[in-house]
Amino acid sequence: MGTEFFIFALVGFFAQIVDGALGMAYGVVSSTMLLSFGVPPAAASASVHAAEMFTTAASATSHVRHRNVNWRLFWRLAPAGILGGVLGTYVLTAIDGAMLRPFVTAYLALLGVYILYRAFRARGPYREPKSALVLPLGVTGGFVDAAGGGGWGPIVTTSLIGSGGAPRYVVGTVNTVEFFVTTAVSVAFITALLTGHWADAEGIDQHLWSIAGLVVGGILAAPLAGFVVRILPARRLMLLVGILVVALAGYQTWDLLSKAGG
């Protein structure tokens, strides 16, 4: 158990460093690790969101302190993300959320390439994201995040930066909103369990050390996130986001193909 705790503490630490600095990857990396340990998809998603309640709180505090949050964007994105997250929770507890993965993977690959293009060609000025994009994007990101065990950052951060948003404020705002989305998803999982809507809840109690490791590692890394985003040049931040998105899409494509071939 001790070994499992330290392994997931390291996973949580590095995943949170990347997530806090680039606005994505904590949920995807953590969910992938839990699934590799044999945790069922719904239980993995619930476990990751339980851990994220602590890590996103620390990350949000860091971004607010370093003034990385666009509050106009925050108040439009948060309600949409919470709504999508609650809907995604009830879908996952009723059907297999893995059906969404091929569509999300294709979307990420296209956006990752577009962001890399903007990183090399665009020089600004950065634009304020429009509500016509923010509201449906928040619902979609929250839904996929809950149903797929991760995806809020890759979908929302990538789309907002791709549409011309300033990377520093997009990353800071998306990370801050994620705390509220994660809390809503966790409450929805608990409600589904207590009301009998979620019958297939096995797996969580057998991996408490893993969840504890994710929490401790993530909390230790979270305070560094706001500082990294604040000092990193916008173009370099956009380039790193694009590379990470393409890498995640590539890994998920390989994973899907390997499972289909097996």
PDB file of C-alpha atoms in Angstrom:
ATOM      1  CA  MET A   1       0.000   0.000   0.000  1.00  0.00           C
ATOM      2  CA  GLY A   2       2.848   2.348   0.824  1.00  0.00           C
ATOM      3  CA  THR A   3       4.424   1.768  -2.588  1.00  0.00           C
ATOM      4  CA  GLU A   4       1.088   2.455  -4.300  1.00  0.00           C
ATOM      5  CA  PHE A   5       0.754   5.709  -2.354  1.00  0.00           C
ATOM      6  CA  PHE A   6       4.196   6.999  -3.364  1.00  0.00           C
ATOM      7  CA  ILE A   7       3.737   5.999  -7.011  1.00  0.00           C
ATOM      8  CA  PHE A   8       0.499   7.953  -7.232  1.00  0.00           C
ATOM      9  CA  ALA A   9       1.967  10.846  -5.225  1.00  0.00           C
ATOM     10  CA  LEU A  10       4.615  11.197  -7.947  1.00  0.00           C
ATOM     11  CA  VAL A  11       1.964  10.865 -10.654  1.00  0.00           C
ATOM     12  CA  GLY A  12      -0.181  13.495  -8.938  1.00  0.00           C
ATOM     13  CA  PHE A  13       2.772  15.867  -8.496  1.00  0.00           C
ATOM     14  CA  PHE A  14       3.939  15.844 -12.118  1.00  0.00           C
ATOM     15  CA  ALA A  15       0.400  15.744 -13.514  1.00  0.00           C
ATOM     16  CA  GLN A  16      -0.528  18.814 -11.454  1.00  0.00           C
ATOM     17  CA  ILE A  17       2.625  20.686 -12.497  1.00  0.00           C
ATOM     18  CA  VAL A  18       1.647  20.162 -16.135  1.00  0.00           C
ATOM     19  CA  ASP A  19      -2.049  20.813 -15.508  1.00  0.00           C
ATOM     20  CA  GLY A  20      -1.495  23.971 -13.517  1.00  0.00           C
ATOM     21  CA  ALA A  21       1.006  25.399 -15.991  1.00  0.00           C
ATOM     22  CA  LEU A  22      -0.684  24.364 -19.252  1.00  0.00           C
ATOM     23  CA  GLY A  23      -4.316  24.044 -18.168  1.00  0.00           C
ATOM     24  CA  MET A  24      -4.731  20.313 -18.830  1.00  0.00           C
ATOM     25  CA  ALA A  25      -3.592  16.724 -18.272  1.00  0.00           C
ATOM     26  CA  TYR A  26      -4.207  16.020 -14.550  1.00  0.00           C
ATOM     27  CA  GLY A  27      -7.464  14.158 -15.127  1.00  0.00           C
ATOM     28  CA  VAL A  28      -6.261  12.360 -18.255  1.00  0.00           C
ATOM     29  CA  VAL A  29      -2.967  11.200 -16.704  1.00  0.00           C
ATOM     30  CA  SER A  30      -4.521  10.203 -13.376  1.00  0.00           C
ATOM     31  CA  SER A  31      -7.452   8.367 -14.962  1.00  0.00           C
ATOM     32  CA  THR A  32      -5.116   6.468 -17.270  1.00  0.00           C
ATOM     33  CA  MET A  33      -3.012   5.328 -14.311  1.00  0.00           C
ATOM     34  CA  LEU A  34      -6.056   4.229 -12.284  1.00  0.00           C
ATOM     35  CA  LEU A  35      -7.479   2.301 -15.238  1.00  0.00           C
ATOM     36  CA  SER A  36      -4.127   0.539 -15.663  1.00  0.00           C
ATOM     37  CA  PHE A  37      -4.451  -0.636 -12.035  1.00  0.00           C
ATOM     38  CA  GLY A  38      -7.799  -2.225 -12.858  1.00  0.00           C
ATOM     39  CA  VAL A  39     -10.169   0.434 -11.502  1.00  0.00           C
ATOM     40  CA  PRO A  40     -13.524   0.487 -13.416  1.00  0.00           C
ATOM     41  CA  PRO A  41     -14.051   3.615 -15.603  1.00  0.00           C
ATOM     42  CA  ALA A  42     -16.816   5.151 -13.478  1.00  0.00           C
ATOM     43  CA  ALA A  43     -14.893   4.486 -10.265  1.00  0.00           C
ATOM     44  CA  ALA A  44     -11.723   5.956 -11.826  1.00  0.00           C
ATOM     45  CA  SER A  45     -13.569   9.126 -12.826  1.00  0.00           C
ATOM     46  CA  ALA A  46     -15.113   9.479  -9.360  1.00  0.00           C
ATOM     47  CA  SER A  47     -11.702   8.908  -7.718  1.00  0.00           C
ATOM     48  CA  VAL A  48      -9.935  11.482  -9.873  1.00  0.00           C
ATOM     49  CA  HIS A  49     -12.620  14.097  -9.252  1.00  0.00           C
ATOM     50  CA  ALA A  50     -12.460  13.432  -5.516  1.00  0.00           C
ATOM     51  CA  ALA A  51      -8.708  14.068  -5.620  1.00  0.00           C
ATOM     52  CA  GLU A  52      -9.167  17.122  -7.834  1.00  0.00           C
ATOM     53  CA  MET A  53     -11.398  18.795  -5.253  1.00  0.00           C
ATOM     54  CA  PHE A  54      -8.213  19.329  -3.224  1.00  0.00           C
ATOM     55  CA  THR A  55      -5.685  19.900  -6.007  1.00  0.00           C
ATOM     56  CA  THR A  56      -7.844  22.336  -8.000  1.00  0.00           C
ATOM     57  CA  ALA A  57      -8.575  24.331  -4.838  1.00  0.00           C
ATOM     58  CA  ALA A  58      -4.835  24.800  -4.295  1.00  0.00           C
ATOM     59  CA  SER A  59      -4.233  25.522  -7.992  1.00  0.00           C
ATOM     60  CA  ALA A  60      -7.083  28.055  -8.154  1.00  0.00           C
ATOM     61  CA  THR A  61      -5.727  29.853  -5.093  1.00  0.00           C
ATOM     62  CA  SER A  62      -2.311  30.096  -6.742  1.00  0.00           C
ATOM     63  CA  HIS A  63      -3.723  31.499  -9.997  1.00  0.00           C
ATOM     64  CA  VAL A  64      -5.892  34.048  -8.190  1.00  0.00           C
ATOM     65  CA  ARG A  65      -2.920  35.189  -6.106  1.00  0.00           C
ATOM     66  CA  HIS A  66      -0.782  35.659  -9.233  1.00  0.00           C
ATOM     67  CA  ARG A  67      -3.631  37.502 -11.021  1.00  0.00           C
ATOM     68  CA  ASN A  68      -3.973  34.998 -13.848  1.00  0.00           C
ATOM     69  CA  VAL A  69      -7.799  34.965 -13.790  1.00  0.00           C
ATOM     70  CA  ASN A  70     -10.060  36.782 -16.265  1.00  0.00           C
ATOM     71  CA  TRP A  71     -13.130  37.255 -14.088  1.00  0.00           C
ATOM     72  CA  ARG A  72     -15.466  38.145 -16.968  1.00  0.00           C
ATOM     73  CA  LEU A  73     -14.612  34.829 -18.576  1.00  0.00           C
ATOM     74  CA  PHE A  74     -14.870  33.049 -15.221  1.00  0.00           C
ATOM     75  CA  TRP A  75     -18.493  34.076 -14.587  1.00  0.00           C
ATOM     76  CA  ARG A  76     -19.555  32.894 -18.035  1.00  0.00           C
ATOM     77  CA  LEU A  77     -17.605  29.635 -18.019  1.00  0.00           C
ATOM     78  CA  ALA A  78     -18.307  28.366 -14.494  1.00  0.00           C
ATOM     79  CA  PRO A  79     -22.120  27.843 -14.706  1.00  0.00           C
ATOM     80  CA  ALA A  80     -21.818  26.169 -18.116  1.00  0.00           C
ATOM     81  CA  GLY A  81     -19.049  23.856 -16.902  1.00  0.00           C
ATOM     82  CA  ILE A  82     -20.986  22.853 -13.783  1.00  0.00           C
ATOM     83  CA  LEU A  83     -24.079  22.036 -15.846  1.00  0.00           C
ATOM     84  CA  GLY A  84     -22.077  19.921 -18.302  1.00  0.00           C
ATOM     85  CA  GLY A  85     -20.263  18.124 -15.493  1.00  0.00           C
ATOM     86  CA  VAL A  86     -23.479  17.113 -13.711  1.00  0.00           C
ATOM     87  CA  LEU A  87     -24.994  15.857 -16.976  1.00  0.00           C
ATOM     88  CA  GLY A  88     -21.840  13.886 -17.774  1.00  0.00           C
ATOM     89  CA  THR A  89     -21.875  12.245 -14.347  1.00  0.00           C
ATOM     90  CA  TYR A  90     -25.323  10.792 -14.836  1.00  0.00           C
ATOM     91  CA  VAL A  91     -24.455   9.634 -18.356  1.00  0.00           C
ATOM     92  CA  LEU A  92     -21.335   7.832 -17.071  1.00  0.00           C
ATOM     93  CA  THR A  93     -23.223   6.116 -14.272  1.00  0.00           C
ATOM     94  CA  ALA A  94     -25.758   4.877 -16.827  1.00  0.00           C
ATOM     95  CA  ILE A  95     -23.672   4.047 -19.954  1.00  0.00           C
ATOM     96  CA  ASP A  96     -20.039   3.484 -20.945  1.00  0.00           C
ATOM     97  CA  GLY A  97     -18.341   6.864 -21.297  1.00  0.00           C
ATOM     98  CA  ALA A  98     -15.581   5.274 -23.388  1.00  0.00           C
ATOM     99  CA  MET A  99     -17.797   5.731 -26.447  1.00  0.00           C
ATOM    100  CA  LEU A 100     -16.896   9.438 -26.419  1.00  0.00           C
ATOM    101  CA  ARG A 101     -13.129   8.889 -26.592  1.00  0.00           C
ATOM    102  CA  PRO A 102     -12.683   8.592 -30.402  1.00  0.00           C
ATOM    103  CA  PHE A 103     -14.552  11.875 -30.985  1.00  0.00           C
ATOM    104  CA  VAL A 104     -12.626  13.720 -28.260  1.00  0.00           C
ATOM    105  CA  THR A 105      -9.319  12.366 -29.587  1.00  0.00           C
ATOM    106  CA  ALA A 106     -10.003  13.574 -33.134  1.00  0.00           C
ATOM    107  CA  TYR A 107     -11.079  16.994 -31.819  1.00  0.00           C
ATOM    108  CA  LEU A 108      -7.909  17.346 -29.724  1.00  0.00           C
ATOM    109  CA  ALA A 109      -5.639  16.367 -32.603  1.00  0.00           C
ATOM    110  CA  LEU A 110      -7.095  19.026 -34.903  1.00  0.00           C
ATOM    111  CA  LEU A 111      -7.004  21.756 -32.262  1.00  0.00           C
ATOM    112  CA  GLY A 112      -3.462  20.823 -31.216  1.00  0.00           C
ATOM    113  CA  VAL A 113      -2.203  21.287 -34.767  1.00  0.00           C
ATOM    114  CA  TYR A 114      -4.069  24.595 -35.053  1.00  0.00           C
ATOM    115  CA  ILE A 115      -2.561  25.903 -31.806  1.00  0.00           C
ATOM    116  CA  LEU A 116       0.935  25.005 -33.002  1.00  0.00           C
ATOM    117  CA  TYR A 117       0.198  26.911 -36.203  1.00  0.00           C
ATOM    118  CA  ARG A 118      -0.883  29.967 -34.188  1.00  0.00           C
ATOM    119  CA  ALA A 119       2.175  29.702 -31.942  1.00  0.00           C
ATOM    120  CA  PHE A 120       4.498  30.010 -34.942  1.00  0.00           C
ATOM    121  CA  ARG A 121       2.458  32.475 -37.010  1.00  0.00           C
ATOM    122  CA  ALA A 122       0.274  34.588 -34.713  1.00  0.00           C
ATOM    123  CA  ARG A 123       1.580  37.618 -32.826  1.00  0.00           C
ATOM    124  CA  GLY A 124      -1.672  38.774 -31.208  1.00  0.00           C
ATOM    125  CA  PRO A 125      -3.481  40.851 -30.243  1.00  0.00           C
ATOM    126  CA  TYR A 126      -5.358  38.355 -28.115  1.00  0.00           C
ATOM    127  CA  ARG A 127      -9.148  38.508 -28.158  1.00  0.00           C
ATOM    128  CA  GLU A 128     -11.758  38.242 -25.416  1.00  0.00           C
ATOM    129  CA  PRO A 129     -13.606  34.917 -25.940  1.00  0.00           C
ATOM    130  CA  LYS A 130     -17.212  35.430 -27.029  1.00  0.00           C
ATOM    131  CA  SER A 131     -20.146  34.046 -25.045  1.00  0.00           C
ATOM    132  CA  ALA A 132     -21.355  32.224 -28.176  1.00  0.00           C
ATOM    133  CA  LEU A 133     -18.222  30.068 -27.821  1.00  0.00           C
ATOM    134  CA  VAL A 134     -17.753  30.055 -24.043  1.00  0.00           C
ATOM    135  CA  LEU A 135     -21.195  28.765 -22.999  1.00  0.00           C
ATOM    136  CA  PRO A 136     -21.458  25.668 -25.233  1.00  0.00           C
ATOM    137  CA  LEU A 137     -17.750  25.010 -24.738  1.00  0.00           C
ATOM    138  CA  GLY A 138     -18.185  25.004 -20.958  1.00  0.00           C
ATOM    139  CA  VAL A 139     -21.087  22.548 -21.141  1.00  0.00           C
ATOM    140  CA  THR A 140     -19.186  20.271 -23.527  1.00  0.00           C
ATOM    141  CA  GLY A 141     -15.973  20.398 -21.502  1.00  0.00           C
ATOM    142  CA  GLY A 142     -17.759  19.634 -18.226  1.00  0.00           C
ATOM    143  CA  PHE A 143     -19.730  16.801 -19.823  1.00  0.00           C
ATOM    144  CA  VAL A 144     -16.701  15.096 -21.387  1.00  0.00           C
ATOM    145  CA  ASP A 145     -14.643  15.624 -18.223  1.00  0.00           C
ATOM    146  CA  ALA A 146     -17.173  13.754 -16.082  1.00  0.00           C
ATOM    147  CA  ALA A 147     -18.118  11.108 -18.644  1.00  0.00           C
ATOM    148  CA  GLY A 148     -14.560  10.395 -19.737  1.00  0.00           C
ATOM    149  CA  GLY A 149     -12.673  10.786 -16.446  1.00  0.00           C
ATOM    150  CA  GLY A 150     -10.816  13.839 -17.776  1.00  0.00           C
ATOM    151  CA  GLY A 151     -11.044  16.356 -20.586  1.00  0.00           C
ATOM    152  CA  TRP A 152     -12.019  19.709 -19.084  1.00  0.00           C
ATOM    153  CA  GLY A 153      -8.581  21.248 -19.629  1.00  0.00           C
ATOM    154  CA  PRO A 154      -7.775  19.729 -23.036  1.00  0.00           C
ATOM    155  CA  ILE A 155     -11.126  20.758 -24.515  1.00  0.00           C
ATOM    156  CA  VAL A 156     -11.716  24.148 -22.869  1.00  0.00           C
ATOM    157  CA  THR A 157      -8.155  25.466 -22.612  1.00  0.00           C
ATOM    158  CA  THR A 158      -7.278  24.311 -26.119  1.00  0.00           C
ATOM    159  CA  SER A 159     -10.419  25.776 -27.687  1.00  0.00           C
ATOM    160  CA  LEU A 160     -10.136  29.148 -25.951  1.00  0.00           C
ATOM    161  CA  ILE A 161      -6.449  29.559 -26.826  1.00  0.00           C
ATOM    162  CA  GLY A 162      -7.154  28.375 -30.363  1.00  0.00           C
ATOM    163  CA  SER A 163      -9.867  31.038 -30.701  1.00  0.00           C
ATOM    164  CA  GLY A 164      -7.385  33.773 -29.799  1.00  0.00           C
ATOM    165  CA  GLY A 165      -7.565  33.997 -26.002  1.00  0.00           C
ATOM    166  CA  ALA A 166      -4.472  35.125 -24.079  1.00  0.00           C
ATOM    167  CA  PRO A 167      -2.775  31.896 -22.854  1.00  0.00           C
ATOM    168  CA  ARG A 168      -1.930  33.174 -19.355  1.00  0.00           C
ATOM    169  CA  TYR A 169      -5.483  34.219 -18.539  1.00  0.00           C
ATOM    170  CA  VAL A 170      -7.100  31.255 -20.287  1.00  0.00           C
ATOM    171  CA  VAL A 171      -5.003  28.773 -18.288  1.00  0.00           C
ATOM    172  CA  GLY A 172      -5.547  30.621 -15.008  1.00  0.00           C
ATOM    173  CA  THR A 173      -9.299  31.015 -15.518  1.00  0.00           C
ATOM    174  CA  VAL A 174      -9.900  27.457 -16.739  1.00  0.00           C
ATOM    175  CA  ASN A 175      -7.953  26.048 -13.777  1.00  0.00           C
ATOM    176  CA  THR A 176      -9.910  28.194 -11.335  1.00  0.00           C
ATOM    177  CA  VAL A 177     -13.278  27.196 -12.820  1.00  0.00           C
ATOM    178  CA  GLU A 178     -12.198  23.550 -12.689  1.00  0.00           C
ATOM    179  CA  PHE A 179     -12.472  23.537  -8.894  1.00  0.00           C
ATOM    180  CA  PHE A 180     -16.180  24.329  -9.082  1.00  0.00           C
ATOM    181  CA  VAL A 181     -16.778  21.856 -11.914  1.00  0.00           C
ATOM    182  CA  THR A 182     -14.927  19.117 -10.029  1.00  0.00           C
ATOM    183  CA  THR A 183     -16.871  19.785  -6.831  1.00  0.00           C
ATOM    184  CA  ALA A 184     -20.190  19.624  -8.695  1.00  0.00           C
ATOM    185  CA  VAL A 185     -19.180  16.357 -10.389  1.00  0.00           C
ATOM    186  CA  SER A 186     -18.120  14.811  -7.071  1.00  0.00           C
ATOM    187  CA  VAL A 187     -21.428  15.799  -5.441  1.00  0.00           C
ATOM    188  CA  ALA A 188     -23.285  14.345  -8.425  1.00  0.00           C
ATOM    189  CA  PHE A 189     -21.385  11.044  -8.096  1.00  0.00           C
ATOM    190  CA  ILE A 190     -22.262  10.855  -4.394  1.00  0.00           C
ATOM    191  CA  THR A 191     -25.913  11.676  -5.108  1.00  0.00           C
ATOM    192  CA  ALA A 192     -26.060   9.014  -7.837  1.00  0.00           C
ATOM    193  CA  LEU A 193     -24.614   6.454  -5.433  1.00  0.00           C
ATOM    194  CA  LEU A 194     -26.942   7.326  -2.556  1.00  0.00           C
ATOM    195  CA  THR A 195     -30.046   7.330  -4.751  1.00  0.00           C
ATOM    196  CA  GLY A 196     -29.221   3.959  -6.311  1.00  0.00           C
ATOM    197  CA  HIS A 197     -28.673   5.432  -9.787  1.00  0.00           C
ATOM    198  CA  TRP A 198     -25.079   4.178  -9.773  1.00  0.00           C
ATOM    199  CA  ALA A 199     -25.046   0.460  -8.986  1.00  0.00           C
ATOM    200  CA  ASP A 200     -21.550  -0.251 -10.363  1.00  0.00           C
ATOM    201  CA  ALA A 201     -19.530   1.623  -7.757  1.00  0.00           C
ATOM    202  CA  GLU A 202     -17.024  -1.068  -6.872  1.00  0.00           C
ATOM    203  CA  GLY A 203     -13.326  -0.301  -7.011  1.00  0.00           C
ATOM    204  CA  ILE A 204     -13.070   2.973  -5.098  1.00  0.00           C
ATOM    205  CA  ASP A 205     -12.629   1.550  -1.586  1.00  0.00           C
ATOM    206  CA  GLN A 206      -9.875  -0.789  -2.836  1.00  0.00           C
ATOM    207  CA  HIS A 207      -7.747   2.087  -4.137  1.00  0.00           C
ATOM    208  CA  LEU A 208      -7.882   4.661  -1.347  1.00  0.00           C
ATOM    209  CA  TRP A 209      -4.078   4.779  -1.169  1.00  0.00           C
ATOM    210  CA  SER A 210      -3.968   5.676  -4.863  1.00  0.00           C
ATOM    211  CA  ILE A 211      -6.471   8.504  -4.363  1.00  0.00           C
ATOM    212  CA  ALA A 212      -4.558   9.739  -1.300  1.00  0.00           C
ATOM    213  CA  GLY A 213      -1.333   9.781  -3.325  1.00  0.00           C
ATOM    214  CA  LEU A 214      -2.968  11.806  -6.104  1.00  0.00           C
ATOM    215  CA  VAL A 215      -4.233  14.315  -3.523  1.00  0.00           C
ATOM    216  CA  VAL A 216      -0.915  14.756  -1.694  1.00  0.00           C
ATOM    217  CA  GLY A 217       1.199  14.972  -4.865  1.00  0.00           C
ATOM    218  CA  GLY A 218      -1.216  17.401  -6.518  1.00  0.00           C
ATOM    219  CA  ILE A 219      -1.439  19.696  -3.505  1.00  0.00           C
ATOM    220  CA  LEU A 220       2.359  19.875  -3.210  1.00  0.00           C
ATOM    221  CA  ALA A 221       2.672  20.872  -6.883  1.00  0.00           C
ATOM    222  CA  ALA A 222      -0.311  23.236  -7.186  1.00  0.00           C
ATOM    223  CA  PRO A 223       1.259  26.372  -5.615  1.00  0.00           C
ATOM    224  CA  LEU A 224       3.931  26.383  -8.336  1.00  0.00           C
ATOM    225  CA  ALA A 225       1.405  26.574 -11.169  1.00  0.00           C
ATOM    226  CA  GLY A 226       0.388  30.224 -10.892  1.00  0.00           C
ATOM    227  CA  PHE A 227       4.006  31.379 -10.762  1.00  0.00           C
ATOM    228  CA  VAL A 228       4.999  29.347 -13.840  1.00  0.00           C
ATOM    229  CA  VAL A 229       2.099  30.725 -15.903  1.00  0.00           C
ATOM    230  CA  ARG A 230       2.835  34.268 -14.784  1.00  0.00           C
ATOM    231  CA  ILE A 231       6.488  34.275 -15.911  1.00  0.00           C
ATOM    232  CA  LEU A 232       6.232  32.129 -19.064  1.00  0.00           C
ATOM    233  CA  PRO A 233       5.979  34.141 -22.347  1.00  0.00           C
ATOM    234  CA  ALA A 234       2.603  33.760 -24.085  1.00  0.00           C
ATOM    235  CA  ARG A 235       4.027  32.358 -27.325  1.00  0.00           C
ATOM    236  CA  ARG A 236       6.075  29.726 -25.502  1.00  0.00           C
ATOM    237  CA  LEU A 237       3.078  28.801 -23.369  1.00  0.00           C
ATOM    238  CA  MET A 238       0.959  28.368 -26.505  1.00  0.00           C
ATOM    239  CA  LEU A 239       3.676  26.212 -28.072  1.00  0.00           C
ATOM    240  CA  LEU A 240       3.832  23.953 -25.005  1.00  0.00           C
ATOM    241  CA  VAL A 241       0.035  23.619 -24.940  1.00  0.00           C
ATOM    242  CA  GLY A 242      -0.012  22.639 -28.621  1.00  0.00           C
ATOM    243  CA  ILE A 243       2.718  20.022 -28.173  1.00  0.00           C
ATOM    244  CA  LEU A 244       0.978  18.531 -25.142  1.00  0.00           C
ATOM    245  CA  VAL A 245      -2.400  18.352 -26.888  1.00  0.00           C
ATOM    246  CA  VAL A 246      -0.937  16.618 -29.937  1.00  0.00           C
ATOM    247  CA  ALA A 247       0.941  14.183 -27.671  1.00  0.00           C
ATOM    248  CA  LEU A 248      -2.219  13.371 -25.689  1.00  0.00           C
ATOM    249  CA  ALA A 249      -4.196  12.857 -28.886  1.00  0.00           C
ATOM    250  CA  GLY A 250      -1.457  10.612 -30.247  1.00  0.00           C
ATOM    251  CA  TYR A 251      -1.348   8.518 -27.090  1.00  0.00           C
ATOM    252  CA  GLN A 252      -5.114   8.158 -26.960  1.00  0.00           C
ATOM    253  CA  THR A 253      -5.196   7.152 -30.649  1.00  0.00           C
ATOM    254  CA  TRP A 254      -2.534   4.498 -30.023  1.00  0.00           C
ATOM    255  CA  ASP A 255      -4.443   3.245 -26.969  1.00  0.00           C
ATOM    256  CA  LEU A 256      -7.721   2.997 -28.912  1.00  0.00           C
ATOM    257  CA  LEU A 257      -6.052   1.191 -31.833  1.00  0.00           C
ATOM    258  CA  SER A 258      -4.251  -1.251 -29.557  1.00  0.00           C
ATOM    259  CA  LYS A 259      -7.502  -2.143 -27.777  1.00  0.00           C
ATOM    260  CA  ALA A 260      -9.320  -2.528 -31.089  1.00  0.00           C
ATOM    261  CA  GLY A 261      -6.544  -4.771 -32.402  1.00  0.00           C
ATOM    262  CA  GLY A 262      -6.519  -6.856 -29.226  1.00  0.00           C
TER     263      GLY A 262
END
